[in-house]
Amino acid sequence: MAATTTTVISSPISPPGYQDPMTSNTGPIPLEERSISNSSNLEAFGQGTAAVAQAFERWDYPRINTYRLAAIFFSFLNFGMNDGSYGALVPYIEMDYQLSYIVTSLVFLSPFAGYTVAALFSDRLHLFFGRRGIAIFAPSCKCIGYVVIATHPPYPAVVAILAVVGLGNGLTDAAWNAWIGQLAHTNQLLGLLHGLYGLGATIAPLIATSMITKAHLGWWTLFYLMSALAAVETVTGAAAFWSETGSKYTRVNRADGEGKGMTRRALRQKVTWICAVFLLCYVGLEVSLGGWVVNFMIRVRHGDPFSSGMTATGFWLGITVGRVVLGFITPKIGERVAVSVYLLISVGLELIFWLVPQFIVSAVAVSLLGFFIGPIFPSTVIAVTKLLPSEMHVAAIGFSAAVGGGGAALLPFAVGAIAQAKGPATLQPIALALIALLLGIWLTLPRMPKRVHDA
């Protein structure tokens, strides 16, 4: 059967990759040659129009995005509370179960198993269940884990269930970074997103330290609150993303019909591996400092438990403010230059933290250190969205973020193991080496193009 034809009238807005049928490289096309096949060019026009709509989707358009963004922000607040609580709880877990540094450090290592599963299967879960499935499954994993910990089980059970919590956090990290990474004004939105993560990590040590030192409650009672927050996160996320099914995700993000193998394709890209290793070191640095600074301030700077607990709050508060404030400055000078400058400043602050043996100086230095390393994670997500095609974003960001979560498990565990042998003062040279390594890795990234919707 002969293909039907239609006349296409030119539009002032042409989708990416679509050649206006009324024009050519040599000038206007004669009227009799302007007919095109419905089975080819119209299909390309439809896909291109969808690409335009997706590229310029905003936080407030369509309107449902406002509710989705609010649900994601709440999710990252809880995510931050999870990671920020470890630093305040580690000394009390150690005393409660009478553990060594290296055995206590298993609370950092255990979530690595969950992050590994998230890295390998995040894209596949999106295809089968969509963002609705992620919004339900990820916080449910956390809720189950928190309920178990709140019962004050034996230490091996705590270590085991934290792997389930790690799976939930890994999926959260991957899915919502990728979703926001495709919106307009990505720098500012990711700065706010990770600022809320930092806010959660700021208030968690404050709440935990107050419950333990002022109210004389057990360390595990914090997880009653964490369980309730995870339950609310499940409900709000499911409501916001209910229409985001697996079939819809596949239709929008796999226009070429290739629904499987995107993780494999993303892993063939050098950018994916550079960003993954970079985030492994960065998140490892962030959680190592936040997780062991209280122990360092008590045992090396000889602070009292409450004041030492507040230094963890100061560090995470610095990260929060840095992500929000510097999130508006970073796009002005470009991510490549900005992150390099932030890391150079961080080297100086880490040297002050290490070499000036005063409690107040150390507390201020670690807070400022948090401020300048704060925007690094969102800047890395933006780098992925600029350097890789959009269909790879979920797979590449998911893999990189999940490997970064592995850094949150492996490096704090390594710090604890080294501290067991050499003492907690070893935190400082390790942190300095990681910052220098981060700078070296970052400079291996290709130059980044500027996207229209960054303006």
JSON list of C-alpha atoms in Angstrom, two decimals, residues 322-421:
[
{"chain": "A", "resi": 322, "resn": "GLY", "atom": "CA", "xyz": [27.19, 25.67, 50.89]},
{"chain": "A", "resi": 323, "resn": "ARG", "atom": "CA", "xyz": [24.88, 23.71, 48.62]},
{"chain": "A", "resi": 324, "resn": "VAL", "atom": "CA", "xyz": [22.20, 26.38, 48.69]},
{"chain": "A", "resi": 325, "resn": "VAL", "atom": "CA", "xyz": [24.46, 29.47, 48.45]},
{"chain": "A", "resi": 326, "resn": "LEU", "atom": "CA", "xyz": [27.13, 28.12, 46.11]},
{"chain": "A", "resi": 327, "resn": "GLY", "atom": "CA", "xyz": [24.45, 26.41, 44.01]},
{"chain": "A", "resi": 328, "resn": "PHE", "atom": "CA", "xyz": [23.64, 29.88, 42.63]},
{"chain": "A", "resi": 329, "resn": "ILE", "atom": "CA", "xyz": [27.29, 30.84, 42.13]},
{"chain": "A", "resi": 330, "resn": "THR", "atom": "CA", "xyz": [28.57, 27.62, 40.52]},
{"chain": "A", "resi": 331, "resn": "PRO", "atom": "CA", "xyz": [26.69, 27.99, 37.18]},
{"chain": "A", "resi": 332, "resn": "LYS", "atom": "CA", "xyz": [27.99, 31.54, 36.81]},
{"chain": "A", "resi": 333, "resn": "ILE", "atom": "CA", "xyz": [31.62, 30.38, 36.63]},
{"chain": "A", "resi": 334, "resn": "GLY", "atom": "CA", "xyz": [31.04, 26.84, 35.37]},
{"chain": "A", "resi": 335, "resn": "GLU", "atom": "CA", "xyz": [31.14, 23.55, 37.24]},
{"chain": "A", "resi": 336, "resn": "ARG", "atom": "CA", "xyz": [34.66, 22.59, 36.14]},
{"chain": "A", "resi": 337, "resn": "VAL", "atom": "CA", "xyz": [36.33, 25.76, 37.46]},
{"chain": "A", "resi": 338, "resn": "ALA", "atom": "CA", "xyz": [34.06, 26.12, 40.50]},
{"chain": "A", "resi": 339, "resn": "VAL", "atom": "CA", "xyz": [34.65, 22.62, 41.85]},
{"chain": "A", "resi": 340, "resn": "SER", "atom": "CA", "xyz": [38.41, 22.98, 41.33]},
{"chain": "A", "resi": 341, "resn": "VAL", "atom": "CA", "xyz": [38.42, 26.21, 43.37]},
{"chain": "A", "resi": 342, "resn": "TYR", "atom": "CA", "xyz": [36.26, 24.68, 46.12]},
{"chain": "A", "resi": 343, "resn": "LEU", "atom": "CA", "xyz": [38.63, 21.72, 46.45]},
{"chain": "A", "resi": 344, "resn": "LEU", "atom": "CA", "xyz": [41.72, 23.95, 46.63]},
{"chain": "A", "resi": 345, "resn": "ILE", "atom": "CA", "xyz": [40.11, 25.96, 49.44]},
{"chain": "A", "resi": 346, "resn": "SER", "atom": "CA", "xyz": [39.18, 22.71, 51.16]},
{"chain": "A", "resi": 347, "resn": "VAL", "atom": "CA", "xyz": [42.83, 21.63, 51.18]},
{"chain": "A", "resi": 348, "resn": "GLY", "atom": "CA", "xyz": [43.71, 24.75, 53.18]},
{"chain": "A", "resi": 349, "resn": "LEU", "atom": "CA", "xyz": [40.84, 24.27, 55.62]},
{"chain": "A", "resi": 350, "resn": "GLU", "atom": "CA", "xyz": [41.73, 20.62, 56.17]},
{"chain": "A", "resi": 351, "resn": "LEU", "atom": "CA", "xyz": [45.32, 21.61, 56.98]},
{"chain": "A", "resi": 352, "resn": "ILE", "atom": "CA", "xyz": [44.02, 24.07, 59.61]},
{"chain": "A", "resi": 353, "resn": "PHE", "atom": "CA", "xyz": [41.69, 21.41, 61.04]},
{"chain": "A", "resi": 354, "resn": "TRP", "atom": "CA", "xyz": [44.59, 18.98, 61.29]},
{"chain": "A", "resi": 355, "resn": "LEU", "atom": "CA", "xyz": [47.51, 21.15, 62.40]},
{"chain": "A", "resi": 356, "resn": "VAL", "atom": "CA", "xyz": [45.93, 23.66, 64.83]},
{"chain": "A", "resi": 357, "resn": "PRO", "atom": "CA", "xyz": [45.24, 21.67, 68.04]},
{"chain": "A", "resi": 358, "resn": "GLN", "atom": "CA", "xyz": [42.43, 23.85, 69.41]},
{"chain": "A", "resi": 359, "resn": "PHE", "atom": "CA", "xyz": [38.84, 22.74, 69.85]},
{"chain": "A", "resi": 360, "resn": "ILE", "atom": "CA", "xyz": [37.24, 26.00, 68.63]},
{"chain": "A", "resi": 361, "resn": "VAL", "atom": "CA", "xyz": [39.54, 26.31, 65.62]},
{"chain": "A", "resi": 362, "resn": "SER", "atom": "CA", "xyz": [38.83, 22.70, 64.66]},
{"chain": "A", "resi": 363, "resn": "ALA", "atom": "CA", "xyz": [35.07, 23.20, 65.02]},
{"chain": "A", "resi": 364, "resn": "VAL", "atom": "CA", "xyz": [35.09, 26.31, 62.79]},
{"chain": "A", "resi": 365, "resn": "ALA", "atom": "CA", "xyz": [37.43, 24.71, 60.22]},
{"chain": "A", "resi": 366, "resn": "VAL", "atom": "CA", "xyz": [35.30, 21.59, 59.84]},
{"chain": "A", "resi": 367, "resn": "SER", "atom": "CA", "xyz": [32.15, 23.73, 59.39]},
{"chain": "A", "resi": 368, "resn": "LEU", "atom": "CA", "xyz": [33.82, 25.80, 56.65]},
{"chain": "A", "resi": 369, "resn": "LEU", "atom": "CA", "xyz": [35.14, 22.60, 55.09]},
{"chain": "A", "resi": 370, "resn": "GLY", "atom": "CA", "xyz": [31.56, 21.37, 54.87]},
{"chain": "A", "resi": 371, "resn": "PHE", "atom": "CA", "xyz": [30.56, 24.67, 53.22]},
{"chain": "A", "resi": 372, "resn": "PHE", "atom": "CA", "xyz": [33.06, 24.33, 50.38]},
{"chain": "A", "resi": 373, "resn": "ILE", "atom": "CA", "xyz": [32.66, 20.61, 49.68]},
{"chain": "A", "resi": 374, "resn": "GLY", "atom": "CA", "xyz": [28.87, 20.90, 49.87]},
{"chain": "A", "resi": 375, "resn": "PRO", "atom": "CA", "xyz": [28.12, 21.71, 46.19]},
{"chain": "A", "resi": 376, "resn": "ILE", "atom": "CA", "xyz": [30.43, 19.03, 44.79]},
{"chain": "A", "resi": 377, "resn": "PHE", "atom": "CA", "xyz": [27.87, 16.21, 44.62]},
{"chain": "A", "resi": 378, "resn": "PRO", "atom": "CA", "xyz": [25.20, 18.19, 42.74]},
{"chain": "A", "resi": 379, "resn": "SER", "atom": "CA", "xyz": [27.87, 19.57, 40.41]},
{"chain": "A", "resi": 380, "resn": "THR", "atom": "CA", "xyz": [28.88, 16.00, 39.54]},
{"chain": "A", "resi": 381, "resn": "VAL", "atom": "CA", "xyz": [25.28, 15.09, 38.71]},
{"chain": "A", "resi": 382, "resn": "ILE", "atom": "CA", "xyz": [25.12, 18.13, 36.41]},
{"chain": "A", "resi": 383, "resn": "ALA", "atom": "CA", "xyz": [28.35, 17.03, 34.74]},
{"chain": "A", "resi": 384, "resn": "VAL", "atom": "CA", "xyz": [26.75, 13.68, 33.87]},
{"chain": "A", "resi": 385, "resn": "THR", "atom": "CA", "xyz": [23.66, 15.34, 32.40]},
{"chain": "A", "resi": 386, "resn": "LYS", "atom": "CA", "xyz": [25.82, 17.64, 30.27]},
{"chain": "A", "resi": 387, "resn": "LEU", "atom": "CA", "xyz": [28.28, 15.04, 29.02]},
{"chain": "A", "resi": 388, "resn": "LEU", "atom": "CA", "xyz": [25.95, 12.09, 28.30]},
{"chain": "A", "resi": 389, "resn": "PRO", "atom": "CA", "xyz": [22.77, 11.77, 26.21]},
{"chain": "A", "resi": 390, "resn": "SER", "atom": "CA", "xyz": [19.48, 12.04, 28.10]},
{"chain": "A", "resi": 391, "resn": "GLU", "atom": "CA", "xyz": [18.49, 8.38, 27.69]},
{"chain": "A", "resi": 392, "resn": "MET", "atom": "CA", "xyz": [21.55, 7.39, 29.72]},
{"chain": "A", "resi": 393, "resn": "HIS", "atom": "CA", "xyz": [20.96, 9.79, 32.60]},
{"chain": "A", "resi": 394, "resn": "VAL", "atom": "CA", "xyz": [19.09, 7.45, 34.95]},
{"chain": "A", "resi": 395, "resn": "ALA", "atom": "CA", "xyz": [21.49, 4.57, 34.35]},
{"chain": "A", "resi": 396, "resn": "ALA", "atom": "CA", "xyz": [24.66, 6.68, 34.57]},
{"chain": "A", "resi": 397, "resn": "ILE", "atom": "CA", "xyz": [23.56, 8.83, 37.51]},
{"chain": "A", "resi": 398, "resn": "GLY", "atom": "CA", "xyz": [22.10, 5.80, 39.23]},
{"chain": "A", "resi": 399, "resn": "PHE", "atom": "CA", "xyz": [25.33, 3.86, 38.88]},
{"chain": "A", "resi": 400, "resn": "SER", "atom": "CA", "xyz": [27.52, 6.81, 39.90]},
{"chain": "A", "resi": 401, "resn": "ALA", "atom": "CA", "xyz": [25.37, 7.75, 42.89]},
{"chain": "A", "resi": 402, "resn": "ALA", "atom": "CA", "xyz": [25.16, 4.15, 44.06]},
{"chain": "A", "resi": 403, "resn": "VAL", "atom": "CA", "xyz": [28.93, 3.72, 43.77]},
{"chain": "A", "resi": 404, "resn": "GLY", "atom": "CA", "xyz": [29.18, 6.95, 45.75]},
{"chain": "A", "resi": 405, "resn": "GLY", "atom": "CA", "xyz": [27.01, 5.33, 48.38]},
{"chain": "A", "resi": 406, "resn": "GLY", "atom": "CA", "xyz": [29.53, 2.50, 48.38]},
{"chain": "A", "resi": 407, "resn": "GLY", "atom": "CA", "xyz": [32.13, 5.10, 49.28]},
{"chain": "A", "resi": 408, "resn": "ALA", "atom": "CA", "xyz": [29.95, 6.07, 52.24]},
{"chain": "A", "resi": 409, "resn": "ALA", "atom": "CA", "xyz": [30.30, 2.47, 53.38]},
{"chain": "A", "resi": 410, "resn": "LEU", "atom": "CA", "xyz": [33.85, 1.52, 52.45]},
{"chain": "A", "resi": 411, "resn": "LEU", "atom": "CA", "xyz": [35.87, 4.60, 53.37]},
{"chain": "A", "resi": 412, "resn": "PRO", "atom": "CA", "xyz": [34.40, 5.24, 56.85]},
{"chain": "A", "resi": 413, "resn": "PHE", "atom": "CA", "xyz": [34.96, 1.54, 57.56]},
{"chain": "A", "resi": 414, "resn": "ALA", "atom": "CA", "xyz": [38.58, 1.90, 56.41]},
{"chain": "A", "resi": 415, "resn": "VAL", "atom": "CA", "xyz": [39.00, 4.98, 58.63]},
{"chain": "A", "resi": 416, "resn": "GLY", "atom": "CA", "xyz": [37.69, 3.00, 61.59]},
{"chain": "A", "resi": 417, "resn": "ALA", "atom": "CA", "xyz": [40.04, 0.11, 60.84]},
{"chain": "A", "resi": 418, "resn": "ILE", "atom": "CA", "xyz": [43.04, 2.45, 60.62]},
{"chain": "A", "resi": 419, "resn": "ALA", "atom": "CA", "xyz": [41.95, 4.29, 63.78]},
{"chain": "A", "resi": 420, "resn": "GLN", "atom": "CA", "xyz": [41.84, 0.94, 65.56]},
{"chain": "A", "resi": 421, "resn": "ALA", "atom": "CA", "xyz": [45.54, 0.45, 64.79]}
]
